[in-house]
Short mmCIF file of C-alpha atoms in Angstrom, two decimals:
data_model
loop_
_atom_site.label_atom_id
_atom_site.label_comp_id
_atom_site.label_asym_id
_atom_site.label_seq_id
_atom_site.Cartn_x
_atom_site.Cartn_y
_atom_site.Cartn_z
CA MET A 169 0.00 0.00 0.00
CA ARG A 170 1.50 3.30 -1.14
CA VAL A 171 1.38 6.08 1.47
CA ALA A 172 2.53 9.69 1.15
CA ILE A 173 3.15 11.98 4.12
CA CYS A 174 3.75 15.70 3.74
CA ASP A 175 4.62 18.53 6.13
CA ASP A 176 6.88 21.54 5.63
CA ASP A 177 7.86 21.54 9.31
CA MET A 178 10.70 19.01 9.48
CA THR A 179 10.14 18.33 13.18
CA ASP A 180 6.50 17.49 12.54
CA LEU A 181 7.42 15.47 9.44
CA HIS A 182 9.88 13.33 11.39
CA ALA A 183 7.31 12.80 14.14
CA LEU A 184 4.78 11.70 11.51
CA GLN A 185 7.29 9.32 9.93
CA LYS A 186 7.91 7.73 13.31
CA ALA A 187 4.18 7.44 14.06
CA VAL A 188 3.40 5.82 10.69
CA SER A 189 6.27 3.36 11.18
CA ALA A 190 4.89 2.46 14.60
CA PHE A 191 1.52 1.69 12.99
CA ASP A 192 3.07 -0.31 10.12
CA GLN A 193 5.08 -2.76 12.20
CA CYS A 194 4.66 -5.50 9.58
CA GLY A 195 6.15 -3.32 6.85
CA THR A 196 3.19 -3.52 4.46
CA MET A 197 3.32 0.18 3.55
CA ASP A 198 5.58 1.88 1.02
CA VAL A 199 5.93 5.34 2.60
CA CYS A 200 7.23 8.44 0.80
CA SER A 201 7.89 11.72 2.63
CA PHE A 202 7.58 15.23 1.20
CA SER A 203 8.31 18.68 2.59
CA SER A 204 6.06 20.53 0.12
CA ALA A 205 2.61 19.89 -1.27
CA ALA A 206 3.82 20.66 -4.80
CA GLU A 207 6.41 17.87 -4.59
CA LEU A 208 3.76 15.48 -3.37
CA TYR A 209 1.44 16.32 -6.26
CA LYS A 210 4.21 15.88 -8.83
CA SER A 211 5.04 12.44 -7.43
CA GLU A 212 1.36 11.42 -7.33
CA MET A 213 1.21 11.70 -11.12
CA THR A 214 3.45 8.62 -11.38
CA ARG A 215 3.11 6.93 -7.99
CA ASN A 216 -0.69 6.83 -7.52
CA PHE A 217 -0.70 6.85 -3.73
CA ASP A 218 -3.40 4.97 -1.84
CA ILE A 219 -3.31 7.17 1.27
CA VAL A 220 -2.05 10.74 1.62
CA ILE A 221 -1.45 12.38 5.01
CA LEU A 222 -0.67 16.07 4.66
CA ASP A 223 -0.56 19.25 6.64
CA ILE A 224 -3.04 21.93 5.57
CA GLU A 225 -1.15 25.06 6.61
CA MET A 226 1.87 25.13 4.31
CA ALA A 227 3.43 27.60 1.90
CA PRO A 228 1.40 27.92 -1.33
CA PRO A 229 0.14 25.70 -2.75
CA ASN A 230 -0.98 24.53 0.68
CA GLY A 231 -2.26 21.09 1.60
CA TYR A 232 -5.88 22.00 0.97
CA ASP A 233 -5.13 23.32 -2.54
CA ILE A 234 -3.24 20.17 -3.52
CA ALA A 235 -5.90 17.91 -1.97
CA LYS A 236 -8.52 19.49 -4.24
CA ARG A 237 -6.37 18.58 -7.24
CA LEU A 238 -5.80 15.04 -5.98
CA VAL A 239 -9.52 14.25 -5.69
CA GLU A 240 -9.95 15.22 -9.34
CA THR A 241 -7.50 12.56 -10.56
CA GLY A 242 -8.71 9.31 -12.10
CA SER A 243 -7.78 7.32 -9.01
CA PRO A 244 -7.86 9.70 -6.02
CA PRO A 245 -6.11 8.68 -2.80
CA ILE A 246 -7.68 8.69 0.63
CA ILE A 247 -6.75 12.02 2.18
CA ILE A 248 -6.05 12.59 5.87
CA PHE A 249 -5.46 16.22 6.84
CA LEU A 250 -3.16 17.38 9.61
CA THR A 251 -4.05 20.73 11.12
CA ASN A 252 -3.41 23.08 14.03
CA SER A 253 -7.02 24.30 13.85
CA MET A 254 -10.31 23.08 12.45
CA ALA A 255 -10.89 26.17 10.29
CA TYR A 256 -10.76 24.10 7.09
CA THR A 257 -13.24 21.45 8.25
CA LEU A 258 -16.25 22.73 6.31
CA ARG A 259 -14.18 23.61 3.23
CA GLY A 260 -12.70 20.13 3.25
CA TYR A 261 -16.07 18.39 3.14
CA GLY A 262 -15.97 15.80 0.35
CA ILE A 263 -12.18 15.96 0.22
CA ALA A 264 -10.83 14.76 3.56
CA PHE A 265 -11.37 11.25 4.89
CA ARG A 266 -10.23 12.30 8.37
CA TYR A 267 -8.78 15.33 10.21
CA LEU A 268 -6.00 14.88 12.75
CA THR A 269 -4.94 17.67 15.06
CA LYS A 270 -1.34 18.48 15.89
CA PRO A 271 0.67 17.42 17.75
CA ILE A 272 -0.05 13.98 16.35
CA GLU A 273 -1.16 11.31 18.83
CA GLN A 274 -0.32 7.67 18.07
CA ALA A 275 -3.76 6.33 18.97
CA GLN A 276 -5.44 9.00 16.86
CA LEU A 277 -3.26 8.20 13.85
CA ASN A 278 -3.71 4.44 14.31
CA ASN A 279 -7.50 4.77 14.22
CA ALA A 280 -7.40 6.94 11.10
CA LEU A 281 -4.97 4.68 9.25
CA LEU A 282 -6.85 1.52 10.20
CA ALA A 283 -10.05 3.00 8.76
CA ALA A 284 -8.19 4.20 5.64
CA VAL A 285 -6.64 0.77 5.06
CA LYS A 286 -10.08 -0.87 5.28
CA GLU A 287 -11.43 1.69 2.81
CA CYS A 288 -8.55 0.97 0.41
CA SER A 289 -9.06 -2.78 0.70
CA ALA A 290 -12.68 -2.37 -0.37
CA LYS A 291 -11.39 -0.86 -3.63
CA ARG A 292 -9.41 -3.97 -4.57
CA PHE A 293 -10.23 -7.38 -5.95
CA VAL A 294 -8.20 -10.25 -4.53
CA PHE A 295 -7.89 -13.62 -6.27
CA SER A 296 -5.49 -16.54 -6.65
CA VAL A 297 -3.78 -18.01 -9.71
CA ASP A 298 -1.61 -21.12 -9.29
CA SER A 299 -1.34 -20.61 -5.52
CA SER A 300 -0.24 -16.98 -5.96
CA SER A 301 -2.42 -14.17 -4.65
CA HIS A 302 -3.09 -11.12 -6.81
CA VAL A 303 -4.53 -7.76 -5.81
CA ILE A 304 -6.10 -5.59 -8.53
CA ARG A 305 -7.52 -2.09 -8.14
CA MET A 306 -11.20 -1.99 -9.05
CA GLU A 307 -10.67 0.81 -11.57
CA GLU A 308 -8.13 -1.36 -13.43
CA ILE A 309 -10.77 -4.02 -14.14
CA TYR A 310 -12.52 -3.89 -17.52
CA TYR A 311 -14.58 -7.07 -17.33
CA PHE A 312 -14.79 -10.71 -16.27
CA GLU A 313 -15.52 -13.44 -18.82
CA VAL A 314 -16.39 -17.12 -18.40
CA PHE A 315 -14.65 -19.32 -20.97
CA ASN A 316 -14.12 -23.11 -20.99
CA HIS A 317 -15.15 -23.45 -17.32
CA HIS A 318 -12.64 -20.77 -16.27
CA THR A 319 -13.00 -17.07 -15.52
CA ILE A 320 -10.81 -14.57 -17.33
CA LEU A 321 -10.23 -11.20 -15.67
CA HIS A 322 -9.40 -8.51 -18.23
CA THR A 323 -7.48 -5.58 -16.78
CA ILE A 324 -5.74 -2.49 -18.12
CA ASP A 325 -2.42 -4.26 -18.73
CA GLN A 326 -3.12 -8.02 -18.88
CA ALA A 327 -5.59 -10.89 -18.48
CA TYR A 328 -5.70 -13.45 -15.65
CA THR A 329 -7.32 -16.89 -15.83
CA PHE A 330 -8.52 -18.55 -12.64
CA ARG A 331 -11.29 -20.76 -11.27
CA ALA A 332 -14.32 -18.95 -9.89
CA THR A 333 -17.97 -18.49 -10.75
CA LEU A 334 -19.38 -15.10 -11.73
CA LYS A 335 -21.90 -15.54 -8.92
CA ASP A 336 -19.07 -15.70 -6.38
CA ILE A 337 -17.12 -12.86 -8.01
CA ILE A 338 -20.01 -10.38 -8.04
CA THR A 339 -20.35 -10.70 -4.26
CA GLU A 340 -16.72 -9.54 -3.90
CA LEU A 341 -17.25 -6.40 -6.00
CA PRO A 342 -18.59 -3.05 -4.74
CA MET A 343 -22.35 -2.86 -5.21
CA GLY A 344 -23.52 -0.53 -7.96
CA TYR A 345 -20.24 -0.37 -9.88
CA PHE A 346 -20.41 -3.63 -11.85
CA GLY A 347 -23.18 -5.26 -13.87
CA LEU A 348 -24.04 -8.56 -15.57
CA PRO A 349 -25.25 -7.94 -19.12
CA HIS A 350 -24.91 -11.63 -19.92
CA GLN A 351 -24.58 -14.89 -17.98
CA SER A 352 -20.94 -15.10 -19.10
CA TYR A 353 -19.83 -11.52 -18.35
CA ILE A 354 -19.42 -8.95 -15.58
CA VAL A 355 -18.50 -5.43 -16.75
CA ASN A 356 -17.12 -2.43 -14.90
CA PHE A 357 -19.57 0.46 -15.44
CA SER A 358 -16.73 2.99 -15.32
CA HIS A 359 -15.31 1.52 -18.55
CA VAL A 360 -18.57 1.44 -20.51
CA LYS A 361 -18.26 3.72 -23.55
CA THR A 362 -21.45 2.92 -25.45
CA THR A 363 -24.52 0.77 -24.80
CA MET A 364 -26.70 -0.60 -27.60
CA ALA A 365 -29.64 -2.95 -27.79
CA LYS A 366 -27.53 -6.07 -28.15
CA GLU A 367 -24.01 -5.10 -27.10
CA ILE A 368 -21.77 -2.88 -24.99
CA HIS A 369 -18.60 -1.17 -26.17
CA LEU A 370 -15.93 -0.67 -23.51
CA THR A 371 -13.20 1.96 -23.43
CA ASN A 372 -10.54 -0.65 -24.31
CA GLY A 373 -12.40 -1.61 -27.52
CA ALA A 374 -13.96 -4.80 -26.18
CA VAL A 375 -17.50 -5.60 -27.32
CA ILE A 376 -19.68 -7.40 -24.76
CA PRO A 377 -23.04 -8.99 -25.68
CA ILE A 378 -26.24 -8.12 -23.81
CA ALA A 379 -28.66 -10.97 -23.23
CA ARG A 380 -32.26 -10.01 -23.99
CA ARG A 381 -33.53 -11.16 -20.61
CA LYS A 382 -30.86 -9.12 -18.80
CA GLN A 383 -31.09 -5.93 -20.84
CA GLN A 384 -33.70 -4.14 -18.72
CA ASP A 385 -31.98 -4.82 -15.39
CA PHE A 386 -28.57 -3.93 -16.79
CA ASP A 387 -29.82 -0.62 -18.24
CA LYS A 388 -31.46 0.26 -14.93
CA GLN A 389 -28.27 -0.49 -12.96
CA PHE A 390 -26.14 1.48 -15.40
CA ARG A 391 -28.42 4.55 -15.19
CA MET A 392 -28.24 4.38 -11.40
CA TYR A 393 -24.44 4.29 -11.63
CA LEU A 394 -24.41 7.38 -13.87
CA ARG A 395 -26.50 9.30 -11.35
CA ARG A 396 -24.00 8.73 -8.53
#
């Protein structure tokens, strides 16, 4: 799990580094530290952090300004604000996952990170291929396909073949973000480019058939997704 921490006060930054390390005793987090919000944002463009912990009151652009940009990216991180006051609380509505007051308290940080990790885990699909576990971000999934008694997961960069039923898979996916247009397919609504009477065109060029008996339910679910 990729975590970014940012504070322009080096004393506070070191204290935050120590507190995050104390939480991550098993070493499951890849933590990057930044002393400016601009540096953090530049790195996010290639790193795609899962969790970002940053101070609000910094030299321009401050933490709040950069957080607004981060939530507009295709795969926004979970944002935890650090602050000396709660003046930004209302402005940060819809941006911040949690607010932590300075000086940072270990128990306070632990609770926030535990909740953030659970939130991140809900955005991933976990499966096994040949005794190896794989973790895929939900937004990287285009569709699932049943073929020759196996399920093929088509993602942004490759396809994985494993044993599972679509019925079992759909229960592991976030409700309202995936649909079944056909008994042999599950599609990610976020990658639907065009819907027609008999088929769906995805953003990667794939064409998925729509079964007549599933068309009404699929269209209803897709319209509900678009209204989110």
